[in-house]
C-alpha angles and dihedrals in degrees: 000000000000091000091051093049092048088051093061103067111187105197132172118235089246091073116097095236148315093297095237141071112263098224104099115122095224106049140082126204122212136196106197132186091186120099107268095238090057095059109019098082090056092048091051090052091049091050092049092049098045107024088232109140112236120209117190133197116182126199145131117305096242094045093050093050091049090049092052090051093049094047094048115171089352093065113124091209119111096177138033118203116188143152129257130021088252092063092043089054090051089055090051092049090049089059096237097120134068137206115283114221111197129128089195092060093044090052094046101045121054115240094246089065094051132075110258089238093042090244088135140004133205118249102183134016128226128183126214104209134158116275118199135190111255113242094016100066125042106218089219086071091060125081120139143003086250091058091060086077089063112116089235087079095053110146092003107094130091120190139145127267127280090252090067112105092216091060092043091055091047089053091046089057091050090048091054089059105031106027130230102295096050092042092053089048090051093048090050089054091050091052090051089054098050113127091202140359109294098254133140133027132296093276089054091056091051091047090049090053091049090049092055098253091120140000098224134043128185109213144142114270096233090064090057090046090051091051093049090051094043124123086221107095092203091058091048091049092050093048092049090060093066135065132202123249119189108218129208095024091146094056133013098350136237118320114257133182139179147230104227150183139224138184109242120238089235095053114147092182102045097151091054090046090055091048090053093049090049089052093048090052092049122110091248094056094040092058088059092061092061099038097044109017101037092236132128121249120250087218120090093216096059117084122217120258119267091260093053091045089055089068091060133246120292144187111249125211107263096209114132103254091226085076090063092061093043090051096046096099093053091044090057090048091052092049092049092050090052093052092242102161 
């Protein structure tokens, strides 16, 4: 047990480094932007199964990418774990990742959830649907993301700011279907319908809806799952006031995104990095994402958890998520033109 615990080094980004030389044959070094409790149990299981020592540094997504760029070929990191296809694409563009070669991973993870050049792969899937206040909104009135720009929703929508990567990726998916002019027009309509300035995280939007500040929130499903499973009674109560509506079921489907993983260009333990990615894409690990993290599996053969099933099945947008990263710049332009702060 002591050996296992020592192997999982939880370090803040403020520390100068891992505190060891990354040359051992049986170790793998991770920079992770995911909350430690969401990934650590899986890393402990991998270490126990393989004997490969896992060393973990956690930090913010942007800070970890900057750190990889600054460290260059001297980086001790073998793996980068981060959230959103947009951030994964940024890592690829920054030249800090390398091609992953693994038939196991290709067979486990559908192509739409992998970079077209295999520079990164998705590990868990999250949807960004419409959440509405029960008793205030009739779900028959809801249909698509595009319809949220309808004046009938004026003063009724809560959503995060334009600087949020989740919103940028949502807009990139809309751009891929509707083009720049229509997307800007839609975003302008959204801004007109805001119930409040777009501040705070996804949980804040759900809480605002529950508190009567708006009737509709746009948020990632795992935040709602986390609130429903929270030990904080106020979060549970707020989450219970909203229901999930899956938009765009008659056309492209609901927007989805991933948390994902990449082998760093500087990896000194590439074989072990590949083994870890293969483990994290296995059926065993994928079940964990639904049962513990409130996320959907990227695998087709893993069913959602009971909580996620309770929201009903849905058609997901089939766009290759690489397109979200590629479209990020234009998404930001569209949001700026619309005055979405």
